[in-house]
Structure formats: structure tokens, C-alpha cells
Short mmCIF file of C-alpha atoms and ligand atoms in Angstrom, two decimals:
data_model
loop_
_atom_site.label_atom_id
_atom_site.label_comp_id
_atom_site.label_asym_id
_atom_site.label_seq_id
_atom_site.Cartn_x
_atom_site.Cartn_y
_atom_site.Cartn_z
CA MET A 93 0.00 0.00 0.00
CA LYS A 94 1.29 3.38 -1.00
CA CYS A 95 0.33 6.85 0.24
CA ARG A 96 -2.00 8.56 -2.22
CA LYS A 97 -0.18 11.86 -1.72
CA CYS A 98 3.53 11.04 -1.71
CA GLY A 99 3.80 7.42 -2.82
CA GLY A 100 5.63 6.50 0.41
CA GLY A 101 4.68 3.56 2.64
CA ALA A 102 1.08 3.91 3.86
CA ALA A 103 0.20 3.79 7.56
CA LEU A 104 -3.53 3.50 7.04
CA GLU A 105 -5.98 2.43 4.34
CA LEU A 106 -9.30 4.27 4.14
CA ARG A 107 -11.56 2.03 2.10
CA ARG A 108 -14.46 4.48 1.96
CA HIS A 109 -12.15 7.00 0.28
CA ASN A 110 -10.44 4.29 -1.76
CA ALA A 111 -7.14 5.72 -0.52
CA ALA A 112 -4.18 5.06 1.76
CA PHE A 113 -2.00 7.59 3.56
CA CYS A 114 1.37 7.74 5.29
CA LYS A 115 1.39 9.20 8.82
CA PRO A 116 1.97 12.89 7.93
CA HIS A 117 -0.55 12.78 5.10
CA PHE A 118 -3.16 11.00 7.21
CA LEU A 119 -2.79 13.71 9.88
CA GLU A 120 -3.16 16.32 7.15
CA PHE A 121 -6.29 14.56 5.84
CA PHE A 122 -7.74 14.51 9.38
CA ARG A 123 -7.06 18.22 9.98
CA ASN A 124 -8.53 19.09 6.59
CA GLN A 125 -11.75 17.22 7.38
CA VAL A 126 -12.08 19.08 10.69
CA ALA A 127 -11.34 22.42 8.97
CA GLU A 128 -13.94 21.62 6.30
CA ALA A 129 -16.57 20.84 8.98
CA ILE A 130 -15.84 24.09 10.87
CA HIS A 131 -15.85 26.18 7.72
CA ARG A 132 -18.85 24.61 5.97
CA HIS A 133 -21.14 24.98 8.98
CA ARG A 134 -19.57 28.17 10.40
CA MET A 135 -19.11 26.36 13.71
CA PHE A 136 -16.97 29.02 15.39
CA THR A 137 -14.41 31.71 14.71
CA ARG A 138 -10.89 32.21 15.98
CA ASP A 139 -12.18 35.02 18.23
CA GLU A 140 -14.33 32.63 20.24
CA THR A 141 -13.21 30.31 23.02
CA ILE A 142 -14.54 26.82 22.43
CA MET A 143 -15.57 24.65 25.34
CA VAL A 144 -14.68 21.07 24.37
CA ALA A 145 -16.69 18.43 26.24
CA VAL A 146 -14.23 15.64 27.00
CA SER A 147 -14.95 12.16 28.30
CA GLY A 148 -11.38 10.85 28.35
CA GLY A 149 -12.11 8.72 25.26
CA LYS A 150 -10.33 8.87 21.89
CA ASP A 151 -12.86 11.03 20.05
CA SER A 152 -13.18 13.95 22.44
CA LEU A 153 -9.44 14.05 23.23
CA ALA A 154 -8.60 13.84 19.51
CA LEU A 155 -10.97 16.77 18.95
CA TRP A 156 -9.40 18.84 21.72
CA ASP A 157 -5.92 18.01 20.40
CA VAL A 158 -6.67 19.02 16.82
CA LEU A 159 -8.31 22.30 17.88
CA ILE A 160 -5.36 23.24 20.12
CA GLU A 161 -2.95 22.29 17.37
CA GLN A 162 -4.84 24.44 14.87
CA GLY A 163 -4.45 27.42 17.19
CA TYR A 164 -8.01 27.72 18.47
CA ARG A 165 -8.65 29.06 21.97
CA THR A 166 -10.18 26.21 23.97
CA ALA A 167 -11.13 25.03 27.44
CA GLY A 168 -12.07 21.47 28.36
CA LEU A 169 -15.18 20.41 30.23
CA TYR A 170 -15.23 17.09 32.06
CA LEU A 171 -18.54 15.91 33.52
CA ASP A 172 -17.95 13.56 36.41
CA LEU A 173 -20.90 11.18 36.13
CA GLY A 174 -19.95 9.19 39.22
CA ILE A 175 -19.85 5.89 37.29
CA PHE A 176 -17.54 3.82 39.50
CA GLU A 177 -13.91 3.32 38.40
CA TYR A 178 -14.77 4.35 34.82
CA SER A 179 -15.33 7.96 35.93
CA GLN A 180 -12.18 8.06 38.06
CA GLU A 181 -9.98 6.75 35.26
CA SER A 182 -11.50 8.89 32.54
CA LYS A 183 -11.19 12.02 34.70
CA ALA A 184 -7.50 11.26 35.31
CA LYS A 185 -6.91 10.99 31.52
CA CYS A 186 -8.54 14.39 30.94
CA GLU A 187 -6.60 16.01 33.77
CA SER A 188 -3.24 14.80 32.51
CA PHE A 189 -4.12 15.75 28.90
CA ALA A 190 -5.01 19.31 30.02
CA ALA A 191 -1.98 19.65 32.29
CA ALA A 192 0.46 18.50 29.59
CA ARG A 193 -0.92 21.13 27.20
CA GLU A 194 -1.45 23.86 29.81
CA GLN A 195 -5.16 24.09 29.09
CA THR A 196 -8.04 24.93 31.41
CA LEU A 197 -10.19 21.95 32.40
CA VAL A 198 -13.54 22.69 34.04
CA ILE A 199 -14.89 19.76 36.07
CA GLU A 200 -18.55 19.47 36.98
CA ARG A 201 -19.86 16.74 39.26
CA VAL A 202 -23.25 15.34 38.34
CA SER A 203 -23.85 14.22 41.93
CA GLN A 204 -23.56 17.82 43.08
CA THR A 205 -26.21 19.16 40.68
CA VAL A 206 -28.58 16.20 40.35
CA GLY A 207 -28.18 15.02 43.94
CA ALA A 208 -26.73 11.59 43.16
CA PRO A 209 -24.27 9.88 40.80
CA ILE A 210 -25.72 8.47 37.54
CA PRO A 211 -26.17 4.83 38.72
CA GLU A 212 -28.35 6.11 41.61
CA VAL A 213 -30.20 8.59 39.38
CA GLN A 214 -31.22 5.65 37.19
CA LYS A 215 -32.83 3.89 40.17
CA ALA A 216 -34.98 6.95 40.79
CA THR A 217 -36.17 7.14 37.17
CA ARG A 218 -36.49 3.41 36.34
CA ARG A 219 -35.67 4.36 32.75
CA PRO A 220 -32.52 3.31 30.86
CA THR A 221 -29.37 4.72 32.48
CA CYS A 222 -28.31 6.45 29.28
CA SER A 223 -31.50 8.50 29.07
CA ALA A 224 -30.98 10.16 32.51
CA CYS A 225 -27.27 10.44 31.75
CA GLY A 226 -27.82 12.06 28.33
CA LEU A 227 -30.29 14.56 29.78
CA SER A 228 -27.87 15.45 32.62
CA LYS A 229 -24.94 15.84 30.22
CA ARG A 230 -26.79 18.16 27.85
CA TYR A 231 -28.02 20.29 30.76
CA LEU A 232 -24.64 20.52 32.49
CA MET A 233 -22.77 21.29 29.26
CA ASN A 234 -25.00 24.26 28.60
CA LYS A 235 -24.91 25.40 32.25
CA ALA A 236 -21.10 25.23 32.38
CA ALA A 237 -20.74 27.12 29.07
CA LEU A 238 -23.05 29.89 30.29
CA GLU A 239 -21.45 30.17 33.72
CA HIS A 240 -17.93 30.34 32.31
CA GLY A 241 -18.88 32.62 29.40
CA TYR A 242 -18.13 30.24 26.49
CA PRO A 243 -20.45 30.75 23.49
CA VAL A 244 -19.99 27.30 21.97
CA VAL A 245 -19.68 23.69 23.14
CA ALA A 246 -17.94 21.16 20.87
CA THR A 247 -18.47 17.42 21.30
CA GLY A 248 -16.50 14.51 19.85
CA HIS A 249 -19.36 12.83 17.95
CA ASN A 250 -17.90 11.12 14.88
CA LEU A 251 -19.42 9.84 11.64
CA ASP A 252 -20.22 6.42 13.18
CA ASP A 253 -22.01 8.06 16.14
CA GLU A 254 -24.03 10.30 13.86
CA ALA A 255 -24.93 7.51 11.43
CA ALA A 256 -26.04 5.27 14.34
CA THR A 257 -28.20 8.06 15.81
CA LEU A 258 -29.74 8.66 12.39
CA PHE A 259 -30.37 4.92 11.94
CA GLY A 260 -32.15 4.77 15.34
CA SER A 261 -34.29 7.80 14.54
CA VAL A 262 -35.25 6.38 11.13
CA LEU A 263 -36.11 2.95 12.57
CA HIS A 264 -38.70 4.62 14.81
CA TRP A 265 -39.47 7.55 12.50
CA GLN A 266 -38.69 10.06 15.21
CA THR A 267 -39.30 13.05 13.02
CA GLU A 268 -38.44 15.64 15.72
CA ALA A 269 -35.06 14.02 16.27
CA LEU A 270 -34.48 13.87 12.49
CA GLY A 271 -35.10 17.60 12.25
CA ARG A 272 -32.57 18.28 14.99
CA GLN A 273 -29.81 16.02 13.65
CA PHE A 274 -27.18 18.34 12.25
CA PRO A 275 -23.47 19.11 12.84
CA VAL A 276 -24.46 22.49 14.36
CA LEU A 277 -27.28 23.39 16.72
CA ALA A 278 -27.55 27.15 16.68
CA SER A 279 -28.21 29.15 19.81
CA THR A 280 -31.89 30.09 19.64
CA HIS A 281 -31.97 31.83 23.04
CA PRO A 282 -29.46 34.01 24.94
CA LYS A 283 -29.20 31.24 27.55
CA LEU A 284 -28.41 28.50 25.03
CA ALA A 285 -24.83 27.85 23.91
CA ARG A 286 -24.25 26.77 20.30
CA ARG A 287 -23.47 23.05 20.01
CA VAL A 288 -21.12 21.76 17.31
CA LYS A 289 -19.66 18.42 16.18
CA PRO A 290 -16.42 19.11 14.25
CA LEU A 291 -15.60 15.36 13.87
CA TYR A 292 -18.82 14.40 12.08
CA ARG A 293 -16.92 13.85 8.79
CA LEU A 294 -14.46 11.39 10.37
CA SER A 295 -15.11 7.73 11.18
CA GLU A 296 -14.38 6.04 14.49
CA LEU A 297 -11.47 4.21 12.88
CA GLU A 298 -10.04 7.52 11.72
CA THR A 299 -10.32 9.21 15.14
CA ALA A 300 -8.71 6.14 16.75
CA ALA A 301 -5.87 6.29 14.22
CA TYR A 302 -5.41 10.02 14.83
CA ALA A 303 -5.31 9.53 18.62
CA PHE A 304 -2.81 6.70 18.23
CA LEU A 305 -0.54 8.55 15.78
CA ARG A 306 -0.58 11.67 17.96
CA GLY A 307 0.30 9.64 21.06
CA ILE A 308 -2.83 10.67 22.96
CA ASP A 309 -3.33 8.71 26.19
CA TYR A 310 -7.08 7.97 26.32
CA ILE A 311 -9.32 5.57 28.21
CA VAL A 312 -9.91 2.46 26.11
CA GLU A 313 -12.66 0.94 28.26
CA GLU A 314 -16.18 2.03 27.46
CA CYS A 315 -18.65 3.20 30.07
CA PRO A 316 -20.08 0.02 31.69
CA PHE A 317 -23.59 1.13 30.73
CA ALA A 318 -22.69 1.26 27.02
CA ARG A 319 -22.88 -2.54 26.85
CA GLY A 320 -26.26 -3.60 25.56
CA ALA A 321 -27.24 -0.01 24.62
CA THR A 322 -29.32 0.09 21.43
CA SER A 323 -26.89 2.55 19.87
CA ILE A 324 -24.24 -0.21 19.94
CA ALA A 325 -26.58 -2.61 18.10
CA HIS A 326 -27.18 0.09 15.49
CA LYS A 327 -23.44 0.64 15.09
CA GLU A 328 -22.87 -3.10 14.62
CA ALA A 329 -25.57 -3.29 11.95
CA LEU A 330 -24.03 -0.35 10.10
CA ASN A 331 -20.55 -1.86 10.40
CA ARG A 332 -21.79 -5.02 8.68
CA LEU A 333 -23.19 -2.90 5.86
CA GLU A 334 -19.95 -0.95 5.65
CA GLU A 335 -17.94 -4.15 5.34
CA SER A 336 -19.82 -5.34 2.29
CA SER A 337 -20.19 -1.89 0.80
CA PRO A 338 -17.49 0.62 1.86
CA GLY A 339 -18.87 4.15 2.09
CA ALA A 340 -22.38 3.00 3.12
CA LYS A 341 -22.25 4.87 6.45
CA HIS A 342 -20.90 8.01 4.81
CA ASN A 343 -23.58 7.95 2.10
CA PHE A 344 -26.33 7.27 4.63
CA LEU A 345 -25.39 10.26 6.82
CA PHE A 346 -24.31 12.72 4.14
CA GLY A 347 -27.24 11.85 1.88
CA PHE A 348 -29.59 12.57 4.77
CA LEU A 349 -27.90 15.89 5.62
CA ASP A 350 -27.91 17.06 1.99
CA LYS A 351 -31.21 15.73 0.71
CA ALA A 352 -33.61 14.57 3.41
CA ARG A 353 -33.13 16.65 6.52
CA PRO A 354 -34.77 19.86 5.22
CA ALA A 355 -38.04 17.92 5.01
CA PHE A 356 -37.97 17.38 8.78
CA GLU A 357 -37.03 20.88 9.84
CA ARG A 358 -39.64 22.72 11.86
CA ALA A 359 -41.34 25.57 10.05
CA GLU A 360 -41.89 27.39 13.34
CA PRO A 361 -39.21 27.51 16.00
CA VAL A 362 -40.29 26.12 19.39
CA GLU A 363 -41.08 28.75 21.96
CA LEU A 364 -38.48 28.78 24.71
CA ARG A 365 -38.76 30.21 28.21
CA GLU A 366 -36.78 30.06 31.43
CA CYS A 367 -37.33 27.24 33.91
CA ALA A 368 -39.12 28.51 37.03
CA ALA A 369 -36.77 26.49 39.25
CA CYS A 370 -33.29 26.92 37.73
CA GLY A 371 -33.60 29.62 35.06
CA GLN A 372 -32.24 27.48 32.22
CA VAL A 373 -34.10 27.24 28.93
CA THR A 374 -37.10 24.93 28.57
CA THR A 375 -40.34 24.60 26.62
CA GLY A 376 -42.51 24.08 29.73
CA ASP A 377 -42.60 25.68 33.20
CA ILE A 378 -40.08 23.39 34.83
CA CYS A 379 -37.24 21.89 32.79
CA ALA A 380 -36.73 18.12 32.46
CA PHE A 381 -33.52 18.30 34.46
CA CYS A 382 -35.16 19.95 37.48
CA LYS A 383 -37.90 17.30 37.34
CA LEU A 384 -35.21 14.63 37.35
CA ALA A 385 -33.36 16.23 40.27
CA ASP A 386 -36.66 16.47 42.17
CA LEU A 387 -37.32 12.76 41.58
CA VAL A 388 -33.86 11.91 42.91
CA LYS A 389 -34.41 14.11 45.96
CA ARG A 390 -37.77 12.55 46.74
CA ARG A 391 -36.36 9.06 46.35
CA SER A 392 -33.51 9.82 48.72
CA GLU A 393 -35.99 11.16 51.27
CA THR A 394 -38.18 8.06 51.13
CA THR A 395 -35.43 5.45 50.90
CA ALA A 396 -35.33 3.86 54.32
CA PRO A 397 -31.89 2.76 55.48
CA ARG A 398 -31.44 -0.96 54.86
CA PRO A 399 -30.06 -3.35 57.49
CA GLY A 400 -26.31 -3.04 57.45
CA ASP A 401 -26.35 0.57 56.21
CA THR A 402 -24.04 2.66 58.28
CA MET A 403 -25.90 5.87 57.51
CA ASN A 404 -28.83 6.72 59.71
CA HIS A 405 -30.20 9.58 57.67
CA GLY A 406 -32.03 9.72 54.36
CA SER A 407 -29.18 10.40 51.95
CA VAL A 408 -28.48 6.82 50.85
CA ALA A 409 -29.16 7.65 47.21
CA ALA A 410 -26.51 10.35 47.20
CA HIS A 411 -23.74 7.86 47.76
CA HIS A 412 -21.85 5.40 45.67
CA PRO A 413 -22.91 1.76 46.18
CA SER A 414 -19.41 0.93 47.30
CA GLY A 415 -19.65 3.62 49.93
CA ARG A 416 -17.19 5.81 48.06
CA GLU A 417 -18.15 9.01 46.30
CA SER A 418 -16.65 9.16 42.86
S1 LIG B 540 -21.73 7.77 29.66
FE1 LIG B 540 -23.90 7.96 30.10
FE2 LIG B 540 -22.84 7.16 27.80
FE3 LIG B 540 -22.48 5.70 30.00
S2 LIG B 540 -24.44 6.01 30.97
FE4 LIG B 540 -24.89 5.80 28.79
S3 LIG B 540 -24.90 7.92 28.10
S4 LIG B 540 -23.02 4.94 27.98
S5 LIG B 540 -21.92 8.07 26.02
ZN1 LIG B 541 2.36 10.51 2.16
ZN1 LIG B 542 -34.71 23.75 35.57
#
């Protein structure tokens, strides 16, 4: 295999592009794809400071790395979800990444705002863990951006993530979600930060290769709740399609963005107001996050201490099952 650009030995073959690249030319390809995403969708300018939401995984750290390297002003945001050892290890990766590059890292603890770590929040809702987690993450990202004065939040969603989300929405014909699926979500209210996905043109394989070639130390383990999540099943189905027909994922996502999405866009923007409890933006009186936090609070008040519990007050739900706050 030879590099398409220089004819030297290739480090990576990209079947969907019918091309192979050596290390420097792959890194150039990666940066160009990110630059194209930023430019095409006017994601941000060099005058803005971008808050990069990092999980400690390859995608978000690759994103932060490429933005720093391209000279953008950035700050990291790590949301500590309180998910056992996974959260401790992923936080440590983000902290050492930020320290090595002398970047600001804002850390927000979910247990502080919601009243309990994610595994306990799930018990209060009795809905899939990822739905309470996703809601909390979106809320806290926006809250942190507002409080720290950052106009835009960038996430590490890649082409595989976006294609899997699209596949899930199409399977259930979730037309609202289809209308919202886009690499940029504009700020439609002074209290809403813009949300952007500069890696949407790059596959998971490509972000992994970038992280490896740049020597980024990321957490390889997935969140324990990712196992069995429907999004994983959707990714596997798309990977099988991709194997027999390279470029299928790309065509599925890009075809939707170019040709189908306008049909799902709302003619009228939704009316937004401020939550009566927390002041963040919502469509009702009380936002979904405050309702969730209230549910967690009520559960912790009614949860009677079990035999063997060392605590004799009603805050069992606010603690890690192992007795250690993460
Ligand atoms: S962190 Fe949260 Fe994910 Fe874990 S609980 Fe689900 S949504 S899988 S990206
Ligand atoms: Zn080359
Ligand atoms: Zn609220």
C-alpha cells in the first residue's frame, strides 16, 4: 500500500475514500476534514473560546488536540458522572491531557447538581441509564458554558455516532429528532450555547488512528452502561453494511444531511422560556432536568436505610454503592 499523496509507505488504508496515507498525510487529511466541517457549517471563529466536552475517550481528546494544534482558543469540560472506576480513570486521563498542554479543564460533578451519581439517578427514574445520563450531560454542558462565558460547546461525535443516531431515529421515525440532527445546533436563546460536532466527517477508525498517531493517552474501556445499549446494536448493523459496501455509512449520513433533513425541519421555532426552578431554557414551566433532580431528591428522602447501612439519615441515594463518592 502506497500513500496517495507522496507514494511512500502507507500507515492507514481508508476504504471508503479508496485511498491510503502515510502518517503525515493522514494527519493532514484529518485536519482538513475538521477544517472543512468548521468552515462549511460556520461552527466558530478564531475570536471565540470553544468549550470542548471531553470524556477521556479517543474522540473527544482527539478533537481537543486538533483544535489546540490548529491554534483555536479552547477550554475542556469534564462531567464527572460518578460511574464507579470508569469515571475516576477517565477524569485522570482528561486532567493529565489538560496539564500537559497547559489548558483549562472545568470539572462538573453530576452528583452535586442532580443530587446523586448516575447509577443512583437511574434507580430513581427506572428508565434506561443512558437517558438520565444524556439529559444530565446536555443540561450541564450548557450550564457550564453559560457560567464560564463560552459561546460554543464542541463534542467529539464522529461519523459512526451520527450515522447510528440517524439509523435509530429512522427505525422509529422520530421526526423531531431527524429535524434536529445536524453538525451544528444554533443558539436560539441568549441562555443556550451553540453546540457543534467538528468530527462528524471522520469515522471512528479515523479518530482512533489520529489519537494513536498523535500519542494521545485515552481511556480504552467504554462506560459500563454502554454494553447492551441500542446505539451499539445500530453501530454493529451499520458496520456489517460498511464491510460489504465501503462508504455506506458516509452515504447514509451525508445523503440525509444534503437531501432529506430539510423535510424534517420545523417551520416554526419552538417557543423557549426560562425554567421557574433553575432559570435554564425549557419549553414548559419546569425543565426536564429539574424534574429529574426532584425525583432523585424525593427518592432519597423516602429510601429507608437498609439493614447493614451505616448511615442513619435519608441520603443513601446520594452515595456510591461501594460507599465511596466518585
Ligand atoms: S456515559 Fe452515560 Fe454514555 Fe455511559 S451512561 Fe450511557 S450515556 S453509555 S456516552
Ligand atoms: Zn504521504
Ligand atoms: Zn430547571
